[in-house]
Short mmCIF file of C-alpha atoms in Angstrom, two decimals:
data_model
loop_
_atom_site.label_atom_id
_atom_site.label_comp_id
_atom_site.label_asym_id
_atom_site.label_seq_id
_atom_site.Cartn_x
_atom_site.Cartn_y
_atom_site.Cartn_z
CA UNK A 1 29.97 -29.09 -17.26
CA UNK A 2 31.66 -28.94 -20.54
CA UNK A 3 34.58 -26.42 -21.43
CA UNK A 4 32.79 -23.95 -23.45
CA UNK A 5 29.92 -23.92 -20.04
CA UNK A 6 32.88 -23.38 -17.97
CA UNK A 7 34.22 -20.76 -20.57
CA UNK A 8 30.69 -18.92 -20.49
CA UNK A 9 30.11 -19.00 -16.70
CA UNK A 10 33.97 -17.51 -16.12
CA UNK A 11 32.88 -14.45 -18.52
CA UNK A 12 29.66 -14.28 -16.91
CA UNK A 13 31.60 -14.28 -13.31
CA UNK A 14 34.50 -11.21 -15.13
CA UNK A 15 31.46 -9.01 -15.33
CA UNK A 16 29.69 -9.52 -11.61
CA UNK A 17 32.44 -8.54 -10.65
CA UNK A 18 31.98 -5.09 -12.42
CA UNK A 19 28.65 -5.45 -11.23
CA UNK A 20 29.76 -5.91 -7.85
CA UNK A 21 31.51 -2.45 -7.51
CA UNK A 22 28.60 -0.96 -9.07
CA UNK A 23 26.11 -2.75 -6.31
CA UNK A 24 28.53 -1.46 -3.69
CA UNK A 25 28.70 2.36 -4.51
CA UNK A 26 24.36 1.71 -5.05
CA UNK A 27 24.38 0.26 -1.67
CA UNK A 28 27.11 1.77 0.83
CA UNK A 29 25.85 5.01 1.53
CA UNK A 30 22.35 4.33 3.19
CA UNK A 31 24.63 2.74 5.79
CA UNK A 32 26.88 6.09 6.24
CA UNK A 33 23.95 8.64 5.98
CA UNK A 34 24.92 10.17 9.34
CA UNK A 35 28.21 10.46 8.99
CA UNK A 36 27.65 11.95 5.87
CA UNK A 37 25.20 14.40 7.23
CA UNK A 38 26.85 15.56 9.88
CA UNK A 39 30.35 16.04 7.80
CA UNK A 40 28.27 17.59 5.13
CA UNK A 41 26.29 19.82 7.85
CA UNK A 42 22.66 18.27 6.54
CA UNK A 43 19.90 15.97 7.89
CA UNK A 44 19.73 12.62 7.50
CA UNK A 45 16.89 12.86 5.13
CA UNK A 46 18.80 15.74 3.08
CA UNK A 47 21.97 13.47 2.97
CA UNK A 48 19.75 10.86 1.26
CA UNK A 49 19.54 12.83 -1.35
CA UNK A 50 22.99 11.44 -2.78
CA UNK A 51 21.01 7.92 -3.15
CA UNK A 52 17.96 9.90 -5.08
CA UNK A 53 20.89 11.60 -7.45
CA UNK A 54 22.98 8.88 -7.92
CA UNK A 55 19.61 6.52 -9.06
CA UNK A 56 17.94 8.86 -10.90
CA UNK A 57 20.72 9.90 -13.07
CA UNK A 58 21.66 6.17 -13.82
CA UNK A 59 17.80 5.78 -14.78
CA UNK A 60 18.04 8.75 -17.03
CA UNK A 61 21.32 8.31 -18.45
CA UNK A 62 21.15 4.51 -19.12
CA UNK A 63 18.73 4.20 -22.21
CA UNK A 64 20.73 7.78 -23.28
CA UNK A 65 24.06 6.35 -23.01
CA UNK A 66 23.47 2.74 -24.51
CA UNK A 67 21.98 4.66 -27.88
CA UNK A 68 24.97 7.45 -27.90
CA UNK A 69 27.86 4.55 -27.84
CA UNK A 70 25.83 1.75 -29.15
CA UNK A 71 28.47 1.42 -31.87
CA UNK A 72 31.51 1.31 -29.03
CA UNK A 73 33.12 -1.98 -28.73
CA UNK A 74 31.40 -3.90 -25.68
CA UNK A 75 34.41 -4.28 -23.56
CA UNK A 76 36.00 -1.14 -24.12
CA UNK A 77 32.69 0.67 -23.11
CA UNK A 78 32.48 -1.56 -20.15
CA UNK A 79 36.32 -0.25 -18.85
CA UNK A 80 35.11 3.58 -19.86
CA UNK A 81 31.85 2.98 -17.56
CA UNK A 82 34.18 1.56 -14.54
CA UNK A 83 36.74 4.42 -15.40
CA UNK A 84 33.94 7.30 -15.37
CA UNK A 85 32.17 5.23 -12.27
CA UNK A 86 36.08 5.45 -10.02
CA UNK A 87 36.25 9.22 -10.75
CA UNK A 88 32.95 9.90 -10.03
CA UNK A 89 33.47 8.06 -6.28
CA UNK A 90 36.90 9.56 -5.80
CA UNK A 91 35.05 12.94 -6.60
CA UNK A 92 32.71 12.22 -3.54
CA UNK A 93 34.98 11.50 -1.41
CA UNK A 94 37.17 14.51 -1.66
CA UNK A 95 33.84 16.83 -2.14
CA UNK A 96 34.01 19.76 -0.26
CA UNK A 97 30.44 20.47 0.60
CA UNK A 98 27.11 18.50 -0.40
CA UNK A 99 26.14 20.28 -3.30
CA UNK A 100 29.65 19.19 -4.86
CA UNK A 101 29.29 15.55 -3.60
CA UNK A 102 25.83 15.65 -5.46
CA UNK A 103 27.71 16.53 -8.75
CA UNK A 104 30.16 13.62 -8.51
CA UNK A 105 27.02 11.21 -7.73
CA UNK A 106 25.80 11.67 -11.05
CA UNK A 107 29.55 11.23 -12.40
CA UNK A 108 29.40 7.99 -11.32
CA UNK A 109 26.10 7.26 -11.78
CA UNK A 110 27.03 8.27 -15.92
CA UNK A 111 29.80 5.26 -15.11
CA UNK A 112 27.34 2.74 -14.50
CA UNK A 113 25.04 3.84 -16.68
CA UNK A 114 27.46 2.83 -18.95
CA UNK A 115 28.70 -0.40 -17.73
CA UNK A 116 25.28 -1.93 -16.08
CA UNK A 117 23.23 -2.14 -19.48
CA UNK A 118 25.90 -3.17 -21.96
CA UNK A 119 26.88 -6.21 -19.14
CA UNK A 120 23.78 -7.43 -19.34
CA UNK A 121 23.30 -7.28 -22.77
CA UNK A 122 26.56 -9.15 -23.16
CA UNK A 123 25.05 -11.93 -21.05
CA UNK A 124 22.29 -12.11 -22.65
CA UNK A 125 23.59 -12.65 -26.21
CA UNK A 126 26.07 -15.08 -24.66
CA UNK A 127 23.79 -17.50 -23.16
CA UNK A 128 20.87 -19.50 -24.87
CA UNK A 129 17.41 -19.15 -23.91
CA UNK A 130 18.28 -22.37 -21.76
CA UNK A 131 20.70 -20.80 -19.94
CA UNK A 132 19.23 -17.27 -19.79
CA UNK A 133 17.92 -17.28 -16.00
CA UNK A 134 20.76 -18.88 -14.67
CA UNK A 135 23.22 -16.44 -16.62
CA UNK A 136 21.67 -13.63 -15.52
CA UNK A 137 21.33 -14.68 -11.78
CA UNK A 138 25.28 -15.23 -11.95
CA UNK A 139 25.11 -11.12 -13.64
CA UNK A 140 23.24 -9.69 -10.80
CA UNK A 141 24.63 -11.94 -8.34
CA UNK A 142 27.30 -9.38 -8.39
CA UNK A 143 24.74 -6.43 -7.17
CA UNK A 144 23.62 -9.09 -3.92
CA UNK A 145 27.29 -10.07 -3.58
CA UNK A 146 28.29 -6.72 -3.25
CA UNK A 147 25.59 -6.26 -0.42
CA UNK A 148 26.96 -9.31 1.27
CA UNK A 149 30.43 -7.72 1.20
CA UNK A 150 31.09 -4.38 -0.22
CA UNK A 151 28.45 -2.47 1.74
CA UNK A 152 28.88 -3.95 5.18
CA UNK A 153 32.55 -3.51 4.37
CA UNK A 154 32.47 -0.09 3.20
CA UNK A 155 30.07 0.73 6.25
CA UNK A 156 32.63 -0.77 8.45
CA UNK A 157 35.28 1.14 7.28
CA UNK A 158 33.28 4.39 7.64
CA UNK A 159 33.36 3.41 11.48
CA UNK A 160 37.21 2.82 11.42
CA UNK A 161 37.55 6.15 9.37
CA UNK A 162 34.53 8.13 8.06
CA UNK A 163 32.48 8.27 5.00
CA UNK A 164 35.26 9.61 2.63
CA UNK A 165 37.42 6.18 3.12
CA UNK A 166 34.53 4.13 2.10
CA UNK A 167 33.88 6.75 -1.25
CA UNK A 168 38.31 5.49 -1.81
CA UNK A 169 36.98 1.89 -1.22
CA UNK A 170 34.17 1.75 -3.60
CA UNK A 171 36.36 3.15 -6.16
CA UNK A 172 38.88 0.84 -5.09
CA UNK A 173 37.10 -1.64 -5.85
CA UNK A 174 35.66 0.00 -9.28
CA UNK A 175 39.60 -0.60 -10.50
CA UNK A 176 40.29 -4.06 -9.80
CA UNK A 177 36.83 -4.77 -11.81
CA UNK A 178 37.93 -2.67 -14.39
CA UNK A 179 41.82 -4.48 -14.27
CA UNK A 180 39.41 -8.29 -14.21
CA UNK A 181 37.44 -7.18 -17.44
CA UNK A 182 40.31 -5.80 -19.29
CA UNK A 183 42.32 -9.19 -18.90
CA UNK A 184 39.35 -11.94 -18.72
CA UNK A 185 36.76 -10.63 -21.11
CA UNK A 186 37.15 -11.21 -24.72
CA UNK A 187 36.18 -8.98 -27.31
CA UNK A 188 32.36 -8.96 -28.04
CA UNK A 189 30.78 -8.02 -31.00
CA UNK A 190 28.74 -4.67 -30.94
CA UNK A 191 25.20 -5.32 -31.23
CA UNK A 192 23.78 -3.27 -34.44
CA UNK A 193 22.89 0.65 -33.60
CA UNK A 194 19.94 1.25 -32.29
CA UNK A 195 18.33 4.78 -32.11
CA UNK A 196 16.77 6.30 -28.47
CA UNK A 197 13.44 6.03 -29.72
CA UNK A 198 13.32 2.25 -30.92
CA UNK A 199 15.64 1.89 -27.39
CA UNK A 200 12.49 3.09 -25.77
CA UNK A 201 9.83 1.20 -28.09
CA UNK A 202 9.34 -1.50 -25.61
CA UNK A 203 7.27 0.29 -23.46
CA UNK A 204 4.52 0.84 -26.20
CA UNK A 205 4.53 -3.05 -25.67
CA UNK A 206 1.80 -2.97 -22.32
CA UNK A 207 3.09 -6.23 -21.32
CA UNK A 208 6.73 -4.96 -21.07
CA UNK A 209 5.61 -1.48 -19.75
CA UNK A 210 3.53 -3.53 -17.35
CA UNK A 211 6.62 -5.87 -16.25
CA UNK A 212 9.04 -2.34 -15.75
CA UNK A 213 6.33 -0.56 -13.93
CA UNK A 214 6.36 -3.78 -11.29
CA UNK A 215 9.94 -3.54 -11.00
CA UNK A 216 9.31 0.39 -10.52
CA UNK A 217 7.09 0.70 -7.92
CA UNK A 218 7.78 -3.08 -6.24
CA UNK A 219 11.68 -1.85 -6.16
CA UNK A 220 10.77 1.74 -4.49
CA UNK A 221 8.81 -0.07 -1.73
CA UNK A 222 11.76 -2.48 -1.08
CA UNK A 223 14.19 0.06 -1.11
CA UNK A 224 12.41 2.61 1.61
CA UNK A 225 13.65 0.85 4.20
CA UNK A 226 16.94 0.09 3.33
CA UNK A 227 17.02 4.23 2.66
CA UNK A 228 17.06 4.43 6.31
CA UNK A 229 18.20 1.34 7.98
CA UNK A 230 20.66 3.04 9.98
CA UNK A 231 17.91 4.86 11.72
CA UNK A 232 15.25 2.38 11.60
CA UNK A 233 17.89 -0.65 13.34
CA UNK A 234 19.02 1.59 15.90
CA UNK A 235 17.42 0.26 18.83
CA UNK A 236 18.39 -3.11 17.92
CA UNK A 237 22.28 -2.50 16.72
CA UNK A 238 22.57 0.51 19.55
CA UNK A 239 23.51 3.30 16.62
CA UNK A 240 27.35 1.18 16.86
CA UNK A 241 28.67 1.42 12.94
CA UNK A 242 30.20 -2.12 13.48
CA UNK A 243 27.12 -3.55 14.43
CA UNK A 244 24.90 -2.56 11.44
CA UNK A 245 28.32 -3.54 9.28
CA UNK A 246 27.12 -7.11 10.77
CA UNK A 247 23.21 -6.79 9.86
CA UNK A 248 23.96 -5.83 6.43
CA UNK A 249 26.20 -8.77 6.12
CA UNK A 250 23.22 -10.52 7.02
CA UNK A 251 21.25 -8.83 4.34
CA UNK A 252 23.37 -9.18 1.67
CA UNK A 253 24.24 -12.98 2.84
CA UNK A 254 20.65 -13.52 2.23
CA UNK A 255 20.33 -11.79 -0.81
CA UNK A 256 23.13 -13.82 -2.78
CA UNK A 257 21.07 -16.81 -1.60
CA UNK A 258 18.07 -15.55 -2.68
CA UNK A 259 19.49 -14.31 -6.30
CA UNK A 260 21.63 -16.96 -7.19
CA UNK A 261 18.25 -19.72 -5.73
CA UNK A 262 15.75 -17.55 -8.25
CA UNK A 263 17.81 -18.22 -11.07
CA UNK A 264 17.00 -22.17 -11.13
CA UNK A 265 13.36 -21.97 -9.55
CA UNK A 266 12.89 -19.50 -12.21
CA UNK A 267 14.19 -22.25 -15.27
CA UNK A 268 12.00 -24.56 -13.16
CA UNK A 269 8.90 -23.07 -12.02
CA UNK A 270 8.96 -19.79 -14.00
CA UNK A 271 8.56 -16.44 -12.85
CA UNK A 272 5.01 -15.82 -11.73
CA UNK A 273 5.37 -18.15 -8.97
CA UNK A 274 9.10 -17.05 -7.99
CA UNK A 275 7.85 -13.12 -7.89
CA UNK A 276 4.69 -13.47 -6.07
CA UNK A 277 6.19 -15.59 -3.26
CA UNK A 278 9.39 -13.97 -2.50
CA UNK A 279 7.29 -10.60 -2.60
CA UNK A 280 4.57 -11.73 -0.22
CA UNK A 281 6.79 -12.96 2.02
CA UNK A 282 8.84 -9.50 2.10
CA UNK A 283 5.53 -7.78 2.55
CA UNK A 284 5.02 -9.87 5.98
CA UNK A 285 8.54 -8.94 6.79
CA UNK A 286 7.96 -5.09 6.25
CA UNK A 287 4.43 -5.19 8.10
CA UNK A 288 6.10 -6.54 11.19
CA UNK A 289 9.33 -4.33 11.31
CA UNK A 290 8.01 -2.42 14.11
CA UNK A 291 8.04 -5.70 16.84
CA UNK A 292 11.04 -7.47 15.13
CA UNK A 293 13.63 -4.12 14.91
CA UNK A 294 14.23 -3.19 18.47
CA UNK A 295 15.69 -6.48 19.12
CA UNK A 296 19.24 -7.69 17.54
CA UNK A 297 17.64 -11.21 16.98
CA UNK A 298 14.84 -10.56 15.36
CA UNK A 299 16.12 -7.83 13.14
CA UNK A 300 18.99 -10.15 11.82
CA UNK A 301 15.78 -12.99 11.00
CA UNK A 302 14.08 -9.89 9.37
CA UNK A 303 16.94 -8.33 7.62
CA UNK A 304 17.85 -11.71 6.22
CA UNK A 305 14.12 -12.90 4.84
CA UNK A 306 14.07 -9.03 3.09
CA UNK A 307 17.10 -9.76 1.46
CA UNK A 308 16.46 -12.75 0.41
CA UNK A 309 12.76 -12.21 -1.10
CA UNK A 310 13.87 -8.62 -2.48
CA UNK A 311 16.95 -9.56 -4.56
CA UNK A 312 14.80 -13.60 -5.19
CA UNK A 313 12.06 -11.20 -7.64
CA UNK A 314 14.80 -9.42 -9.92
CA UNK A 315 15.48 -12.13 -11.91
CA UNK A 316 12.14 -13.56 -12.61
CA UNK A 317 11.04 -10.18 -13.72
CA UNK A 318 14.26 -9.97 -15.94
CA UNK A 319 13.35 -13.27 -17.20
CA UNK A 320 10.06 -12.71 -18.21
CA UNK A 321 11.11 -9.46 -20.28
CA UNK A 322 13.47 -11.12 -21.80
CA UNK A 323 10.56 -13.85 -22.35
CA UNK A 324 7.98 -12.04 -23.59
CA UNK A 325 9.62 -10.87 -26.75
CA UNK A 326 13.09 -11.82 -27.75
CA UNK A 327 13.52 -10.27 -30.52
CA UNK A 328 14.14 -6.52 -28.34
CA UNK A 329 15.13 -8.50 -24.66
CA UNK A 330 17.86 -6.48 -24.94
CA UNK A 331 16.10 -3.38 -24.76
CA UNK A 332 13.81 -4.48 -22.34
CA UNK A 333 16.53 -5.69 -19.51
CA UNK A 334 17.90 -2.41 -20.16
CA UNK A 335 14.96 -0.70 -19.66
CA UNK A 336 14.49 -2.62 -16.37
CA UNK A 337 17.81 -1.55 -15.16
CA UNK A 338 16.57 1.84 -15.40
CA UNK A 339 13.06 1.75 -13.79
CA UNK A 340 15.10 -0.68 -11.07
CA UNK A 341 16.90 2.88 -10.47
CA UNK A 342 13.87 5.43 -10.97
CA UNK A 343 12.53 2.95 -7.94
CA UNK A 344 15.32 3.19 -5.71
CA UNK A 345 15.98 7.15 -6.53
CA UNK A 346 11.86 7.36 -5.48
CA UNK A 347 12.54 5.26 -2.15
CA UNK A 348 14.03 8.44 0.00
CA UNK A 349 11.67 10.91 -1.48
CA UNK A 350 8.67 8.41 -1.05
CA UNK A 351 10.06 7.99 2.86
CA UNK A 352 10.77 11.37 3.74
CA UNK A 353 7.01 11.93 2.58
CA UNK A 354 5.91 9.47 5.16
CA UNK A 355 8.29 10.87 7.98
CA UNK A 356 7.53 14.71 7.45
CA UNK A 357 3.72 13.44 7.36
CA UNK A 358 3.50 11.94 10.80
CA UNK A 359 4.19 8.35 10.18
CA UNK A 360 7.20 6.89 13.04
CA UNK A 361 10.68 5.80 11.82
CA UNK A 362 9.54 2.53 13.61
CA UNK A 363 6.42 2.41 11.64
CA UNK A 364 8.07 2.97 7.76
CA UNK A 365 7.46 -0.24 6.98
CA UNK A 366 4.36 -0.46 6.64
CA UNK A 367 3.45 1.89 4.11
CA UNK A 368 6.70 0.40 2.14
CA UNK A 369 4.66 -3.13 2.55
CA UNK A 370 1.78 -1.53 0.88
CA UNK A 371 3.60 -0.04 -2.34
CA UNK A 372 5.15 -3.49 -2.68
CA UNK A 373 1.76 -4.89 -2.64
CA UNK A 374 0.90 -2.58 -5.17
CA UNK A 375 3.49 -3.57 -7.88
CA UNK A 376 2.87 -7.29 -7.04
CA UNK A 377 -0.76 -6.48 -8.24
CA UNK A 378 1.02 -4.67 -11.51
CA UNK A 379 2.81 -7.80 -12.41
CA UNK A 380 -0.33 -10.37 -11.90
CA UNK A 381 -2.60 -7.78 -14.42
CA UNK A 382 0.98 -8.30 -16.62
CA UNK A 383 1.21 -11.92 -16.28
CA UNK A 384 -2.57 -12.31 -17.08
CA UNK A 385 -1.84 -10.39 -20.14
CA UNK A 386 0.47 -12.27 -21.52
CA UNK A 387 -1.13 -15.53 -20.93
CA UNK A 388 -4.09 -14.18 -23.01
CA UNK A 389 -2.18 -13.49 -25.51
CA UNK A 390 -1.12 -17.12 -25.21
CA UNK A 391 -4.77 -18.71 -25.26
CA UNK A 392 -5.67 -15.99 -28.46
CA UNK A 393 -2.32 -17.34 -30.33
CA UNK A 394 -3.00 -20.91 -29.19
CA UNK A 395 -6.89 -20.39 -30.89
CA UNK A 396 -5.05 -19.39 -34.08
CA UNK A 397 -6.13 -15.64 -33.10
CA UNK A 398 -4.35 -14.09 -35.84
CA UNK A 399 -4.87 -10.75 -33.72
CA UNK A 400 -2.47 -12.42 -31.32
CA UNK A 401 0.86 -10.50 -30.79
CA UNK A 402 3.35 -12.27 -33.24
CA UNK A 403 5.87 -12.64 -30.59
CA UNK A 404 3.63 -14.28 -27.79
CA UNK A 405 4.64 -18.03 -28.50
CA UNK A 406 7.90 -16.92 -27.43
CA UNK A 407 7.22 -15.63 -24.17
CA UNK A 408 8.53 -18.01 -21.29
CA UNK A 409 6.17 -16.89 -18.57
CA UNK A 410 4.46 -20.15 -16.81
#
């Protein structure tokens, strides 16, 4: 590896870690849901709630915020995102009642709004198309990182303390990100303005909108689960704090495996392949939840194969927007980020449903197999899309979209 690779990889490694604090405040509290209900004097499915506010304002507030300060140096908007993103945590923590940790949420969901987009972004116009899946699996290796070691961490700490001192941690973490970037990260050039509404042109694109609405309703079926793992692992981790600290290590273990893996089989075998296997295999893992969570073994083989499939289909599906037309990739990653979030914020809302509906705790995972199944089905009618718009351009189909030669799907 030459010395400008080794220069790009140690920027791309300055912002996963930035990514990493965001991942952990994403991440930590479905593992202290009943501490913070009972602190907060709610059920566990009302606590939830702060993982529906937190996502859906990110979702919201992302394509917003990246139009607003699109002409904001890149690295100074990445520091104001981690600076908004610690207040918005230390907010949480010191809320007095759940209405005024619901406020802060969305502070800190306006933080990484603001940092989440613009990092990728930066990645993206740093590394060639050569590079791109790799450089992006080292960008959101920070998010499965950070469920290798900041939520486990910050659920631990819940057990030593309570919910609050993992809220001090996450933002704890938020400044030593924000202290990395500030001394690592060069200045990078502002990409040129672009309004909300060509922001959100990508979507008129069916193949993108096709691509986002996998990672949609694929990433609200994956994260159901997870919503309630506390709950859902009891039997096997016997409700101890400590011991789900341990199965989420597990998870997150798995996940950095399965991120930072998806990145090469994605250069080498491209994304349809890497996206329908790792999300059959989680859809086996969900269907079977109910015989492999009452015991500690099994649940740390099932926990472990989830993470790893879940976090191995991001970055195919970031690959192939980016893929299918360069010219906005941009705009489309950032896009993703946000339907990623609109998933997740869906995930407690879509499980509650199922609970208050007569479906069993030990039973969730099966209706969370069958949503995944559903956006695996959105991304094949996607990927069969594109490749006729491959086989119309290769015919000299002047119909063809312009772009399609581009796209890297296989």
């Amino acid at each position: 590896m030459g010395k400008t690779d080794k220069g790009l990889t140690l920027r791309f490694i300055t912002l996963a870690i930035g990514m990493f604090a965001i991942g952990t405040d994403s991440f930590v509290v479905a593992g202290i849901l009943p501490s913070v209900a009972k602190d907060l004097d709610v059920d566990v499915p009302t606590s939830a709630e702060l993982i529906t506010a937190y996502a859906l304002s990110y979702a919201i507030l992302s394509p917003v915020v990246a139009a607003v300060a699109a002409r904001v140096p890149r690295r100074l908007l990445l520091i104001i995102g981690l600076v908004v993103f610690i207040v918005g945590n230390i907010g949480t923590g010191l809320a007095p009642g759940f209405e005024a940790a619901l406020g802060f949420r969305v502070v800190a969901a306006l933080g990484g709004a603001m940092f989440t987009p613009t990092a990728a972004g930066v990645v993206v116009a740093l590394a060639g198309p050569e590079r791109r899946g790799t450089a992006l699996s080292i960008l959101f290796g920070g998010l499965s990182a950070a469920t290798a070691l900041g939520s486990p961490i910050g659920t631990a700490i819940s057990g030593f303390t309570d919910w609050r001192g993992t809220m001090v941690f996450v933002a704890a973490v938020g400044l030593l990100a924000a202290v990395a970037i500030s001394v690592a990260l060069p200045s990078v050039p502002s990409p040129p303005a672009v309004t909300l509404k060509q922001r959100l042109s990508p979507v008129t694109d069916p193949r993108i909108a096709l691509a986002l609405l996998l990672v949609l309703v694929a990433y609200s079926g994956l994260f159901i689960l997870y919503t309630y793992v506390s709950q859902i692992f009891a039997p096997a981790t016997d409700g101890s704090g400590r011991a789900l600290a341990w199965l989420l290590f597990a998870w997150g273990i798995a996940a950095v495996v399965g991120n930072m893996t998806a990145g090469r089989l994605t250069d080498k075998l491209g994304n349809r392949v890497v996206i329908n296997t790792a999300g059959v295999i989680a859809v086996v893992v969900f269907a079977t939840t109910p015989w492999t969570s009452p015991h500690l073994a099994t649940a740390v083989v099932a926990v472990m194969l989830w993470g790893a499939c879940g976090w191995a289909m991001l970055v195919p599906i970031q690959h192939r927007l980016a893929g299918v037309n360069p010219e906005v990739a941009q705009m489309s990653i950032s896009l993703s980020s946000s339907a990623n979030y609109v998933g997740v914020s869906l995930a407690p809302v879509i499980g509650r449903f199922f609970l208050d509906h007569g479906v069993d705790m030990r039973y969730l995972g099966m209706p969370s197999a069958a949503i995944v199944v559903a956006g695996l089905l959105i991304g094949e009618a996607g990927y069969l899309l594109i490749k006729r718009g491959m086989r119309r351009a290769q015919a000299g189909d002047g119909d063809a979209p312009a772009d399609v030669r581009a796209v890297t799907a296989r």
